[in-house]
Amino acid sequence: MTETVARRVESFLLGSWQTGTGAGKPLAHAATGKTIAFIGAEGLDFEDALAYGRDKGGRALRAMTIHERALMLKAVGMALMERKEEFYAENAWTGATRRDGWVDIEGGIGTLLTFASRARRELPNTKVLSEGEVEPLSKDGSFVARHILTPMKGVAIHINAFNFPVWGMLEKIAPALIAGMPCLVKPASQTAYLTERVTRAMIETGLLPDGALQLVCGSAGDLLDHVTGQDIVTFTGSAETGRKLKTHKAVVNNAVRFNMEADSLNAAILGPDAGPGTPEFDLFIREAANEMTSKAGQKCTAIRRIFVPKAHEQAVVEALSARLSKAAIGLPEDQNTRMGALVSLGERDGVREKIAALAAEGEIVHGDPDHVSLVSGDAEKGAFMSPVLLRCANPFDAEAVHAVEAFGPVATVMAYDTPEEAVALAERGKGSLVSSLFTNDGAVAAEIVTGLAAYHGRVMIGNRGSAKSSTGHGSPLAPLIHGGPGRAGGGEEMGGMRGVKHFMQRTAVQGTPDMLSAITGEWVDGAAARHDRHPFRKSLEELRIGDQVETASRTITREDVEHFAEFTGDTFYAHMDSDAAKANPFFEDRVAHGYLIASFAAGLFVDPDPGPVLANYGVDNLRFLTPVYFGDSLRVRLTCKAINPRENAGHGEVRWDCRVTNQKDEVVAQYDVLTMVAKTWPPAEDATSG
Ligand code: NAP
């Protein structure tokens, strides 16, 4: 282990690194007790910092498109990955082993990169997001509405817990920055040195606009006094602090959007079918032991309550105790260590007090909260603790076991008689981030999971089918909700693009189709159209939304339908048998295949010669609305609806509104055609690369 000189942790505000006044409060290494850093934010001007973020950072981010912001984050994420060893060097100071640190450091960077790539895949390359369909509000189509999303014009203030100094920051700034909101991160003081390291690396990339990311290391002081209705606060930490901040005067008075992630008494349930000897039993024991010992149980998602069928209670206690006794406890950097230290001696004392409250309702069946045997390190100086397993015989009469979160390697086993009881016991936690169920029986899963869902943000099912691939009970994943109702805070983080939209305002815009097209950048039916050249002859340089082609008509014959049926093998009776078709409630006679209509439509609207349209990659929202009979004649109106140039590539995606009508002007088919179109034509040298 290398000797370190204690450093002063700094804050990054108003475009520079600042220490404020005073020498700072000493921070101790979790496992050795040595002073490793000093922290303090006294004298720093948070009011100015927030104004700076809103003005400089917000303005710069809003000037970028969603894809530009996502690509910026991708580059930042790659730069962080290259420097990850610098972060691991300080990870051990928090008491975490390298394996624990992987979740925080590489898990955090991975989350950032996931957001960067999904945003480019799932959101358009625009500054304004449109949501849902255009709503017609008048009979003549001249007054319509659509929802748009734009970034809030304040600062996203992220107040985080001590246990994930890296992931905690990155999982929140990724959706906020993609949405176009500047961030101010306030990590928990105890582990803020690691957040500071990562923030320095991000700032040093030079990629983030001035004011887009600020950091407060030390006490938050009067920070929340200065929030406005355009700021958003996300809080992760204890329920007690969360409640205090959520009811802060300025937060309440300004109706500030406040997302809270707090304590959670997460459960794991062993299904009635999953007795000893089944793969599910073994998976359950492994997962429960892993959740108790990884990060020394200091995970918001860790399993705190273990519900098992009465018949298997003793077997679970024995198997879990045997597994826990194998957890080698010691210095986080020691190769032999399986479980490191808690974050501080103060936290360890707090966990001991909570174990005492839990033990008053049951008994300790494994571990000793006051004594620990170590493979390395000094039990007096480091915040080491043995895993502690309790059993509570009367869980329906107990209170503390469903309410007290011992934030360490602690869990309680409780027995249930029926699946209904298991659900009722889980609900006693009053809302959790996650619970897991171990069963190989679909009926058990259906009953318990639907019973649990209203009280949970996430439910994981473990069984033999996913034993090798499962990401496990404890891992939040960027595309999925992280959060939970009730005691868990009622908040929702991440969740893919839902997380991004949390940092935007949804506005219903009403007006003419032309106005809506101008605002959203997406052509709305009824807006002006241009008919100069066939739009397939235009590269993205020339193509505009509203560019339209109206085709000649084509009559559908019986021979066409029979040829298509024999050629494709689709001889469904409605196309082939007049009597059978007439007996069908929807048809008056034999009808053309829907796919024949879509194929003829393409035949009508394409301009066949090589040109800027590079490929058709699918259709969206295809609907066949009116039956087509022999003798009907079809026409197509194809309109450029949305253009999404790709950053770093010679092409972009173009969405076309395709409407097929018959001789009576009835719409027979409606859909969006999706194509790739070159930015220039003829293409530049590397136009289609990337
Ligand atoms: P904490 O003591 O509640 O602190 C959380 C954050 O609030 C810290 O950054 C803290 O800063 C800050 N804070 C405290 N008082 C404040 C004030 N008056 N104004 C502004 N900020 C203030 O929680 P913790 O001990 O760090 O974390 C452990 C808890 O977090 C556990 O209960 C755990 O369940 C929960 N947690 C929940 C999740 C989740 O997603 N649900 C995730 C991780 C952890 P200082 O450190 O400077 O006081």
XYZ file of C-alpha atoms and ligand atoms in Angstrom:
738
model
C 0.000 0.000 0.000
C 1.379 3.445 -0.878
C 1.542 6.245 1.718
C -0.651 9.176 0.780
C -0.393 12.790 1.798
C -3.764 14.092 2.920
C -5.055 16.534 0.315
C -7.597 19.337 0.490
C -10.682 18.352 -1.474
C -11.865 21.235 -3.644
C -15.132 22.349 -5.173
C -15.532 23.326 -8.825
C -17.720 26.403 -9.067
C -17.987 29.390 -11.418
C -15.432 27.829 -13.756
C -12.610 27.260 -11.251
C -11.451 24.984 -8.444
C -12.064 26.560 -5.043
C -11.401 25.642 -1.422
C -13.372 28.273 0.439
C -12.301 29.347 3.904
C -10.846 27.222 6.699
C -8.587 24.186 6.732
C -11.408 21.708 6.263
C -12.665 18.719 8.226
C -10.389 15.643 8.222
C -11.639 12.535 6.408
C -10.381 9.116 7.518
C -9.478 6.085 5.403
C -12.289 3.600 6.092
C -9.971 0.650 6.663
C -6.890 2.197 8.299
C -8.283 5.248 10.065
C -5.510 7.454 8.621
C -6.421 10.965 7.576
C -6.505 10.995 3.794
C -8.153 14.317 2.986
C -9.654 17.538 4.330
C -13.006 18.824 3.191
C -15.048 21.985 3.607
C -17.101 24.361 1.483
C -17.459 27.285 3.875
C -17.410 30.689 2.241
C -18.316 29.436 -1.249
C -20.990 31.358 -3.068
C -23.737 28.931 -4.050
C -26.145 31.631 -5.191
C -23.631 32.827 -7.784
C -22.782 29.256 -8.730
C -26.406 28.446 -9.498
C -26.799 31.653 -11.503
C -23.619 30.799 -13.425
C -24.888 27.304 -14.198
C -28.267 28.580 -15.394
C -26.778 31.307 -17.506
C -23.542 29.913 -18.951
C -24.017 26.149 -18.773
C -27.712 26.091 -19.599
C -27.361 28.418 -22.560
C -24.455 26.439 -24.035
C -26.164 23.077 -23.595
C -29.439 24.269 -25.067
C -27.573 25.495 -28.149
C -26.554 21.882 -28.841
C -28.761 19.117 -30.250
C -29.502 15.971 -28.251
C -27.058 13.940 -30.351
C -24.306 16.530 -29.919
C -24.757 16.359 -26.163
C -24.799 12.556 -26.249
C -21.615 12.426 -28.323
C -19.967 14.840 -25.895
C -20.827 12.457 -23.043
C -19.563 9.493 -25.001
C -16.187 11.197 -25.389
C -16.158 12.129 -21.686
C -17.012 8.528 -20.750
C -14.208 7.139 -22.923
C -11.745 9.582 -21.333
C -12.855 8.459 -17.852
C -12.440 4.807 -18.772
C -8.840 5.494 -19.781
C -8.146 7.004 -16.371
C -10.030 4.441 -14.312
C -6.945 3.235 -12.407
C -6.617 6.700 -10.847
C -10.109 6.222 -9.450
C -9.480 2.691 -8.217
C -6.483 4.052 -6.290
C -8.839 6.060 -4.063
C -11.690 3.543 -4.121
C -9.977 1.559 -1.328
C -10.082 4.652 0.918
C -13.873 4.208 1.030
C -13.440 0.670 2.395
C -14.480 -0.883 -0.910
C -12.660 -3.788 -2.540
C -11.750 -3.599 -6.220
C -14.783 -5.738 -6.998
C -17.020 -3.325 -5.092
C -15.331 -0.456 -6.883
C -16.057 -1.997 -10.259
C -19.777 -1.428 -9.702
C -19.168 2.178 -8.702
C -16.456 3.181 -11.165
C -16.905 1.087 -14.294
C -20.615 0.667 -13.578
C -20.910 4.458 -13.386
C -18.921 5.096 -16.565
C -20.884 2.304 -18.286
C -24.125 4.018 -17.308
C -22.883 7.282 -18.825
C -21.933 5.506 -22.049
C -25.244 3.631 -22.177
C -27.137 6.910 -21.980
C -24.901 8.408 -24.660
C -25.602 5.587 -27.069
C -29.287 5.048 -26.319
C -30.039 8.747 -26.651
C -28.640 8.707 -30.178
C -30.605 5.581 -31.010
C -33.906 6.463 -29.371
C -34.148 10.243 -29.593
C -34.002 12.476 -32.668
C -31.064 14.760 -33.367
C -33.005 17.883 -32.453
C -33.186 20.506 -29.718
C -36.921 20.047 -29.169
C -38.482 16.647 -28.527
C -41.999 15.884 -29.745
C -44.062 13.357 -27.896
C -47.109 11.331 -28.871
C -49.332 11.827 -31.871
C -50.631 15.076 -33.329
C -54.091 15.595 -31.826
C -56.721 16.991 -34.219
C -58.710 19.685 -32.415
C -60.945 20.886 -35.229
C -62.972 19.184 -37.960
C -61.229 20.995 -40.818
C -57.744 20.119 -39.491
C -56.668 23.757 -39.125
C -56.234 23.574 -35.322
C -54.114 20.752 -33.929
C -51.980 20.025 -30.863
C -48.868 18.140 -29.891
C -46.742 17.757 -26.774
C -43.182 19.007 -26.897
C -40.364 18.626 -24.386
C -37.707 21.263 -23.796
C -34.928 21.360 -21.169
C -35.723 23.146 -17.917
C -33.801 26.432 -17.711
C -32.408 25.904 -14.222
C -29.682 23.734 -12.718
C -30.066 20.032 -11.887
C -28.778 19.813 -8.314
C -27.748 16.263 -7.440
C -27.274 15.557 -3.722
C -25.780 12.096 -3.321
C -25.094 9.418 -0.701
C -21.648 8.287 0.391
C -21.840 4.718 -0.885
C -21.543 5.305 -4.648
C -19.337 8.380 -5.085
C -18.860 7.766 -8.834
C -21.951 5.921 -10.079
C -24.152 8.163 -7.922
C -22.915 11.220 -9.804
C -22.710 9.733 -13.307
C -26.125 8.045 -13.338
C -27.693 11.424 -12.591
C -25.636 13.812 -14.709
C -25.952 11.596 -17.814
C -29.719 12.013 -18.306
C -29.641 15.646 -17.156
C -26.867 16.708 -19.550
C -28.460 14.826 -22.457
C -31.705 16.632 -21.689
C -29.773 19.918 -21.858
C -29.653 20.865 -18.159
C -26.438 21.940 -16.425
C -25.618 20.049 -13.218
C -24.327 20.895 -9.786
C -23.256 17.781 -7.892
C -23.066 17.661 -4.109
C -21.554 14.309 -3.097
C -21.664 13.076 0.514
C -18.673 14.548 2.337
C -17.326 11.211 3.590
C -16.333 9.964 0.114
C -16.332 13.215 -1.891
C -12.584 12.933 -2.668
C -13.374 10.212 -5.208
C -16.186 12.216 -6.812
C -13.761 15.153 -6.989
C -11.140 12.979 -8.777
C -13.633 11.905 -11.408
C -14.980 15.432 -11.830
C -11.441 16.727 -12.378
C -10.962 14.148 -15.106
C -14.214 15.227 -16.742
C -13.352 18.931 -16.586
C -9.858 18.224 -17.938
C -11.311 16.759 -21.131
C -12.291 20.328 -22.030
C -15.401 18.880 -23.661
C -18.033 20.149 -21.250
C -19.227 23.705 -21.841
C -18.415 26.214 -19.143
C -20.968 25.966 -16.337
C -22.350 22.596 -17.474
C -20.898 20.763 -14.469
C -20.174 22.179 -11.014
C -19.225 20.373 -7.822
C -19.645 21.190 -4.135
C -17.396 19.217 -1.790
C -18.330 19.833 1.814
C -21.474 20.956 3.545
C -24.241 22.280 1.296
C -24.718 25.376 3.466
C -27.387 27.680 2.039
C -27.430 26.003 -1.401
C -31.117 25.136 -1.345
C -32.119 28.657 -0.259
C -31.391 29.744 -3.827
C -33.355 27.216 -5.858
C -35.963 28.418 -8.337
C -38.895 26.756 -10.056
C -36.654 25.965 -13.037
C -34.111 24.015 -10.959
C -34.518 20.320 -10.244
C -33.222 18.617 -7.111
C -32.445 14.920 -7.020
C -31.624 13.522 -3.610
C -30.130 10.146 -2.678
C -29.498 9.427 0.973
C -31.248 8.724 4.228
C -35.001 9.223 4.502
C -34.440 11.606 7.397
C -32.263 14.025 5.413
C -34.472 13.556 2.362
C -37.619 14.584 4.194
C -35.843 17.638 5.564
C -34.692 18.774 2.145
C -37.953 17.961 0.384
C -39.773 20.267 2.778
C -37.127 23.008 2.590
C -38.891 26.379 2.343
C -37.470 27.341 -1.043
C -38.202 23.890 -2.477
C -41.829 24.053 -1.347
C -42.401 27.722 -2.172
C -41.002 27.422 -5.681
C -42.614 24.020 -6.406
C -39.174 22.639 -7.230
C -39.203 19.220 -8.865
C -37.661 17.004 -6.170
C -36.737 13.370 -6.803
C -35.938 11.401 -3.658
C -34.220 8.018 -3.350
C -34.021 6.973 0.278
C -33.881 4.019 2.675
C -35.258 0.755 1.430
C -35.953 -2.491 3.281
C -35.554 -4.681 0.207
C -36.726 -8.288 0.357
C -35.713 -11.606 -1.172
C -38.367 -14.308 -1.239
C -37.694 -18.011 -1.597
C -40.614 -19.584 -3.508
C -42.531 -22.481 -1.933
C -41.247 -24.760 -4.712
C -37.574 -23.851 -4.148
C -36.563 -26.130 -1.290
C -33.077 -27.443 -0.500
C -31.666 -29.466 -3.373
C -33.196 -27.250 -6.088
C -31.030 -24.895 -8.182
C -33.248 -22.015 -7.002
C -32.397 -22.689 -3.342
C -28.676 -22.546 -4.100
C -29.095 -19.371 -6.163
C -31.077 -17.775 -3.361
C -28.407 -18.511 -0.759
C -25.666 -17.244 -3.053
C -27.539 -14.052 -3.858
C -28.480 -13.305 -0.239
C -24.875 -13.800 0.936
C -23.550 -11.728 -1.942
C -25.954 -8.872 -1.257
C -25.022 -8.866 2.438
C -21.273 -8.775 1.819
C -20.705 -6.803 -1.381
C -19.810 -3.228 -0.456
C -20.100 -4.500 3.137
C -23.865 -4.298 2.705
C -23.779 -0.535 2.099
C -26.004 -0.654 -0.958
C -29.412 0.929 -1.178
C -30.542 -2.197 -3.035
C -29.070 -4.756 -0.588
C -31.310 -7.546 0.706
C -32.394 -6.672 4.259
C -35.354 -9.030 4.703
C -35.282 -12.685 3.717
C -38.683 -14.392 3.483
C -38.703 -18.183 3.275
C -41.333 -20.951 3.484
C -41.632 -22.115 7.093
C -40.559 -25.640 6.149
C -37.207 -24.364 4.820
C -36.383 -21.735 7.453
C -33.800 -23.777 9.320
C -32.162 -24.981 6.112
C -31.841 -21.379 4.919
C -30.309 -20.207 8.197
C -27.761 -23.018 8.099
C -26.829 -22.673 4.436
C -26.597 -18.881 4.598
C -24.536 -18.929 7.795
C -22.145 -21.435 6.246
C -21.720 -19.213 3.211
C -21.282 -16.017 5.252
C -18.580 -17.607 7.369
C -16.479 -17.891 4.199
C -16.421 -14.105 3.717
C -12.787 -13.155 4.365
C -12.813 -9.662 5.880
C -9.821 -7.362 5.637
C -8.078 -4.469 3.958
C -9.782 -3.633 0.664
C -6.539 -3.849 -1.338
C -5.650 -7.284 0.056
C -6.121 -9.974 -2.625
C -7.500 -12.373 -0.002
C -10.191 -9.975 1.162
C -13.748 -10.778 0.131
C -15.418 -8.028 2.169
C -13.835 -4.658 2.968
C -14.722 -2.093 5.617
C -17.722 0.103 6.272
C -17.177 3.706 5.243
C -16.335 5.047 8.719
C -16.201 4.164 12.409
C -19.208 6.435 12.930
C -21.250 4.488 10.375
C -20.185 1.218 12.051
C -21.452 2.486 15.400
C -24.738 3.439 13.742
C -25.116 -0.045 12.239
C -24.437 -1.642 15.639
C -27.215 0.441 17.200
C -29.606 -0.649 14.489
C -28.682 -4.310 14.936
C -29.561 -3.916 18.616
C -33.023 -2.645 17.606
C -33.486 -5.588 15.224
C -32.216 -8.120 17.792
C -34.839 -6.900 20.260
C -37.439 -8.468 17.961
C -35.519 -11.652 17.214
C -32.142 -13.336 17.647
C -28.750 -13.149 16.032
C -28.089 -16.503 14.354
C -24.769 -15.688 12.692
C -22.004 -13.146 13.363
C -21.112 -10.850 16.212
C -21.663 -7.119 15.685
C -18.915 -6.236 18.169
C -16.178 -8.636 17.115
C -14.653 -9.501 13.801
C -11.790 -11.712 12.713
C -9.714 -10.264 9.921
C -7.407 -11.597 7.219
C -5.636 -8.230 7.328
C -6.027 -4.800 8.929
C -6.639 -3.570 12.447
C -10.147 -3.992 13.892
C -9.609 -1.011 16.217
C -8.644 1.430 13.468
C -10.719 0.268 10.509
C -14.523 0.165 10.289
C -14.654 -3.615 9.892
C -17.680 -5.642 10.820
C -18.722 -9.274 10.624
C -21.832 -10.090 8.547
C -24.749 -10.429 10.948
C -27.752 -12.663 10.211
C -30.824 -12.428 12.402
C -33.989 -14.486 12.620
C -37.331 -13.000 13.566
C -39.909 -15.593 14.664
C -42.997 -13.342 14.568
C -42.601 -11.083 11.560
C -46.246 -9.976 11.593
C -45.833 -8.630 15.130
C -42.448 -7.018 14.497
C -41.912 -3.344 13.646
C -38.193 -2.579 13.504
C -37.367 -5.365 11.073
C -39.620 -3.731 8.458
C -38.589 -0.160 9.253
C -34.969 0.046 10.422
C -32.338 0.037 7.708
C -29.042 -1.220 9.157
C -26.806 0.081 6.347
C -24.198 -2.673 6.599
C -23.789 -6.463 6.210
C -27.043 -7.221 7.991
C -30.227 -9.136 7.094
C -33.062 -10.922 8.892
C -34.653 -14.284 8.024
C -38.419 -14.603 8.487
C -40.802 -17.455 7.666
C -44.112 -17.338 5.785
C -46.874 -19.907 5.311
C -48.452 -18.909 1.975
C -47.407 -16.765 -1.018
C -50.055 -14.270 0.062
C -48.287 -13.949 3.410
C -44.929 -13.460 1.683
C -46.404 -10.536 -0.280
C -48.021 -9.066 2.853
C -44.693 -9.232 4.706
C -42.808 -7.587 1.839
C -45.392 -4.789 1.872
C -44.592 -4.127 5.515
C -41.428 -2.459 4.194
C -43.767 0.292 2.933
C -42.140 0.560 -0.478
C -38.787 -0.717 -1.756
C -36.347 -0.168 -4.566
C -36.173 -3.841 -5.426
C -37.207 -7.288 -4.291
C -36.328 -10.654 -5.712
C -38.168 -13.926 -5.933
C -36.525 -17.304 -6.428
C -38.880 -19.779 -8.019
C -39.127 -22.070 -11.010
C -42.921 -22.058 -10.984
C -44.680 -19.584 -13.289
C -47.874 -19.614 -11.218
C -45.944 -18.722 -8.041
C -44.109 -15.963 -9.952
C -47.376 -14.540 -11.325
C -49.003 -14.440 -7.896
C -46.063 -13.025 -5.957
C -44.708 -10.576 -8.554
C -48.090 -9.009 -9.316
C -48.670 -8.867 -5.557
C -45.332 -7.107 -4.998
C -45.290 -4.752 -7.970
C -47.244 -1.817 -6.511
C -44.709 -1.541 -3.706
C -41.600 -1.805 -5.839
C -39.587 -0.040 -8.488
C -38.031 -3.315 -9.684
C -38.622 -7.038 -9.110
C -36.060 -9.642 -10.149
C -36.932 -13.317 -10.619
C -34.101 -15.780 -10.130
C -34.212 -19.342 -11.403
C -32.191 -21.990 -13.214
C -33.074 -20.515 -16.622
C -31.161 -17.276 -16.011
C -28.639 -18.525 -13.456
C -25.710 -17.754 -15.754
C -26.993 -14.563 -17.338
C -28.831 -12.789 -14.502
C -27.456 -9.407 -13.447
C -28.676 -10.165 -9.928
C -30.862 -8.582 -7.287
C -28.691 -5.595 -6.486
C -27.701 -4.159 -9.857
C -29.632 -1.155 -11.112
C -29.426 -0.924 -14.912
C -29.444 2.277 -16.937
C -32.421 1.425 -19.174
C -34.585 0.428 -16.188
C -36.206 2.420 -13.420
C -34.117 2.905 -10.313
C -36.301 4.057 -7.471
C -39.332 2.958 -5.588
C -42.503 4.156 -3.914
C -43.163 5.000 -0.276
C -40.251 4.527 2.115
C -37.851 4.217 -0.841
C -38.498 7.906 -1.503
C -41.112 7.817 -4.262
C -38.504 8.799 -6.822
C -37.461 7.446 -10.171
C -33.969 7.719 -11.571
C -32.566 6.516 -14.882
C -35.129 4.334 -16.675
C -33.571 5.063 -20.045
C -35.074 7.969 -21.949
C -37.733 8.354 -19.235
C -34.827 9.523 -17.065
C -33.825 12.124 -19.679
C -37.370 13.458 -19.894
C -37.406 14.002 -16.132
C -35.155 17.003 -16.789
C -37.446 18.517 -19.419
C -40.763 20.325 -19.347
C -43.656 18.798 -21.280
C -45.773 21.453 -22.979
C -48.934 21.047 -25.046
C -48.655 23.299 -28.092
C -51.821 24.169 -29.989
C -52.006 25.887 -33.359
C -52.158 25.338 -37.112
C -50.281 22.419 -38.720
C -47.827 24.961 -40.200
C -47.042 26.413 -36.767
C -46.546 22.993 -35.223
C -44.293 21.926 -38.088
C -42.192 25.071 -37.645
C -41.839 24.492 -33.892
C -41.183 20.755 -33.825
C -39.248 20.462 -37.078
C -41.559 17.584 -37.991
C -44.082 17.851 -40.844
C -47.674 17.717 -39.631
C -50.454 16.621 -41.986
C -52.187 19.753 -43.260
C -49.022 21.869 -43.273
C -47.631 23.322 -46.509
C -46.015 20.894 -48.938
C -43.471 21.453 -51.712
C -43.659 19.686 -55.083
C -40.592 20.759 -57.054
C -38.543 17.620 -57.778
C -39.018 14.036 -56.684
C -37.738 14.128 -53.075
C -35.718 10.938 -53.645
C -33.443 13.035 -55.845
C -32.533 15.321 -52.943
C -29.683 14.852 -50.493
C -30.044 16.126 -46.928
C -28.512 19.392 -48.126
C -31.612 20.057 -50.209
C -34.350 17.987 -48.649
C -36.828 19.834 -46.421
C -39.735 18.605 -44.359
C -42.916 18.952 -46.428
C -41.214 17.857 -49.672
C -43.890 15.708 -51.265
C -44.651 13.456 -54.168
C -48.178 12.500 -55.280
C -48.169 9.473 -57.536
C -50.246 8.287 -60.450
C -52.816 5.613 -59.674
C -52.690 1.867 -60.142
C -55.676 -0.454 -60.376
C -55.608 -3.686 -58.386
C -56.725 -6.704 -60.408
C -57.726 -10.215 -59.495
C -54.617 -11.420 -61.389
C -52.398 -9.195 -59.221
C -53.813 -10.725 -56.040
C -53.618 -14.310 -57.279
C -50.103 -13.800 -58.591
C -49.005 -12.339 -55.225
C -50.732 -15.181 -53.336
C -49.060 -17.940 -55.342
C -45.715 -16.147 -55.447
C -45.493 -15.565 -51.674
C -47.491 -18.580 -50.502
C -49.985 -16.372 -48.677
C -53.212 -17.959 -49.909
C -55.305 -16.856 -46.927
C -58.979 -17.451 -47.722
C -59.953 -13.744 -47.693
C -57.806 -13.249 -50.822
C -58.729 -16.491 -52.560
C -62.254 -17.614 -51.734
C -65.163 -15.295 -52.446
C -67.758 -17.130 -50.295
C -65.422 -17.448 -47.346
C -64.436 -13.772 -47.634
C -68.097 -12.703 -47.695
C -68.750 -14.747 -44.545
C -66.023 -12.710 -42.803
C -67.472 -9.768 -40.799
C -65.011 -7.260 -42.303
C -65.124 -7.989 -46.037
C -67.724 -7.796 -48.808
C -65.667 -9.982 -51.128
C -62.110 -11.125 -51.815
C -59.563 -8.449 -50.810
C -56.008 -7.579 -51.722
C -53.234 -8.494 -49.291
C -52.129 -5.608 -47.070
C -48.510 -6.350 -47.970
C -49.390 -6.223 -51.644
C -50.768 -2.714 -51.085
C -47.561 -1.657 -49.297
C -45.481 -3.213 -52.081
C -47.469 -1.511 -54.850
C -47.205 1.747 -52.894
C -43.404 1.478 -52.970
C -43.625 0.736 -56.676
C -45.585 3.952 -57.115
C -43.514 6.316 -54.995
C -39.900 5.243 -55.526
C -37.641 7.013 -57.935
C -35.539 4.045 -59.050
C -32.230 5.505 -60.217
C -29.189 5.514 -57.941
C -29.311 8.635 -55.781
C -29.110 10.024 -52.289
C -31.676 7.602 -50.820
C -29.394 4.818 -49.636
C -31.677 2.271 -47.992
C -35.101 1.575 -46.567
C -34.703 0.265 -43.031
C -38.320 -0.350 -42.135
C -41.732 1.114 -41.586
C -43.436 2.362 -38.426
C -47.079 2.345 -37.443
C -48.315 0.439 -40.482
C -52.113 0.254 -40.536
C -54.455 -1.129 -43.207
C -57.567 0.972 -42.767
C -59.924 0.174 -45.657
C -60.263 -3.130 -47.595
C -59.077 -3.021 -51.202
C -61.218 -4.953 -53.717
C -60.455 -5.970 -57.280
C -60.846 -2.929 -59.502
C -59.988 -0.379 -56.828
C -57.288 2.053 -57.828
C -54.622 3.266 -55.418
C -52.560 6.429 -55.208
C -49.797 7.402 -52.804
C -48.870 10.687 -51.182
C -45.354 10.534 -49.737
C -44.141 13.474 -47.642
C -40.833 14.090 -45.930
C -41.846 14.138 -42.259
C -38.640 14.259 -40.204
C -34.937 14.566 -40.980
C -32.309 13.346 -38.537
C -28.778 13.960 -39.765
C -26.315 11.698 -37.974
C -23.362 13.350 -36.315
C -20.049 11.827 -37.499
C -21.563 10.161 -40.574
C -22.278 10.982 -44.196
C -25.971 10.232 -43.940
C -29.030 10.640 -41.771
C -32.426 9.086 -41.182
C -35.439 10.421 -43.030
C -38.968 9.532 -42.001
C -41.644 9.807 -44.691
C -45.359 10.081 -44.124
C -46.914 7.578 -46.513
C -50.650 7.689 -47.198
C -52.311 5.319 -49.658
C -55.827 6.245 -50.826
C -58.392 4.641 -53.141
C -60.520 6.142 -55.933
C -62.967 7.471 -53.307
C -60.118 9.233 -51.467
C -60.499 6.879 -48.527
C -57.236 6.128 -46.750
C -56.511 2.429 -47.248
C -53.077 2.379 -45.615
C -51.065 4.798 -43.528
C -47.501 4.432 -42.248
C -44.075 5.984 -41.875
C -41.381 4.825 -44.280
C -37.884 4.921 -42.765
C -34.875 5.558 -44.987
C -31.203 6.474 -44.847
C -30.335 9.451 -47.010
C -26.910 10.828 -47.933
C -25.978 14.270 -46.644
C -24.600 15.239 -50.051
C -24.990 13.834 -53.556
C -22.811 12.698 -55.156
C -21.410 11.565 -51.790
C -18.266 13.079 -50.336
C -15.311 10.643 -50.174
C -16.218 9.188 -46.746
C -19.902 10.110 -46.905
C -21.392 6.801 -45.872
C -18.807 5.796 -43.308
C -19.374 5.893 -39.560
P -27.343 11.245 4.271
O -26.611 11.411 5.524
O -28.801 11.417 4.290
O -26.673 12.251 3.238
C -27.078 12.285 1.901
C -26.611 13.568 1.260
O -27.338 14.668 1.795
C -25.143 13.888 1.509
O -24.580 14.421 0.338
C -25.202 14.945 2.583
O -24.073 15.758 2.620
C -26.407 15.698 2.117
N -26.991 16.588 3.112
C -27.141 16.378 4.427
N -27.729 17.454 4.992
C -27.950 18.360 4.018
C -28.505 19.671 3.959
N -28.971 20.250 5.032
N -28.551 20.296 2.762
C -28.096 19.707 1.652
N -27.539 18.470 1.640
C -27.471 17.811 2.817
O -27.088 9.803 3.636
P -25.717 8.998 3.535
O -25.338 8.588 4.913
O -24.721 9.724 2.707
O -26.143 7.725 2.711
C -26.670 6.557 3.280
C -28.140 6.458 3.007
O -28.400 6.637 1.626
C -28.751 5.113 3.327
O -29.897 5.316 4.078
C -29.116 4.522 1.975
O -30.240 3.693 1.968
C -29.368 5.705 1.177
N -29.148 5.434 -0.235
C -30.227 5.351 -1.044
C -30.052 5.098 -2.377
C -31.232 4.996 -3.317
O -31.042 5.026 -4.518
N -32.423 4.874 -2.813
C -28.778 4.957 -2.914
C -27.690 5.046 -2.056
C -27.895 5.290 -0.718
P -22.949 15.567 3.751
O -22.378 14.225 3.561
O -21.995 16.654 3.462
O -23.660 15.708 5.063
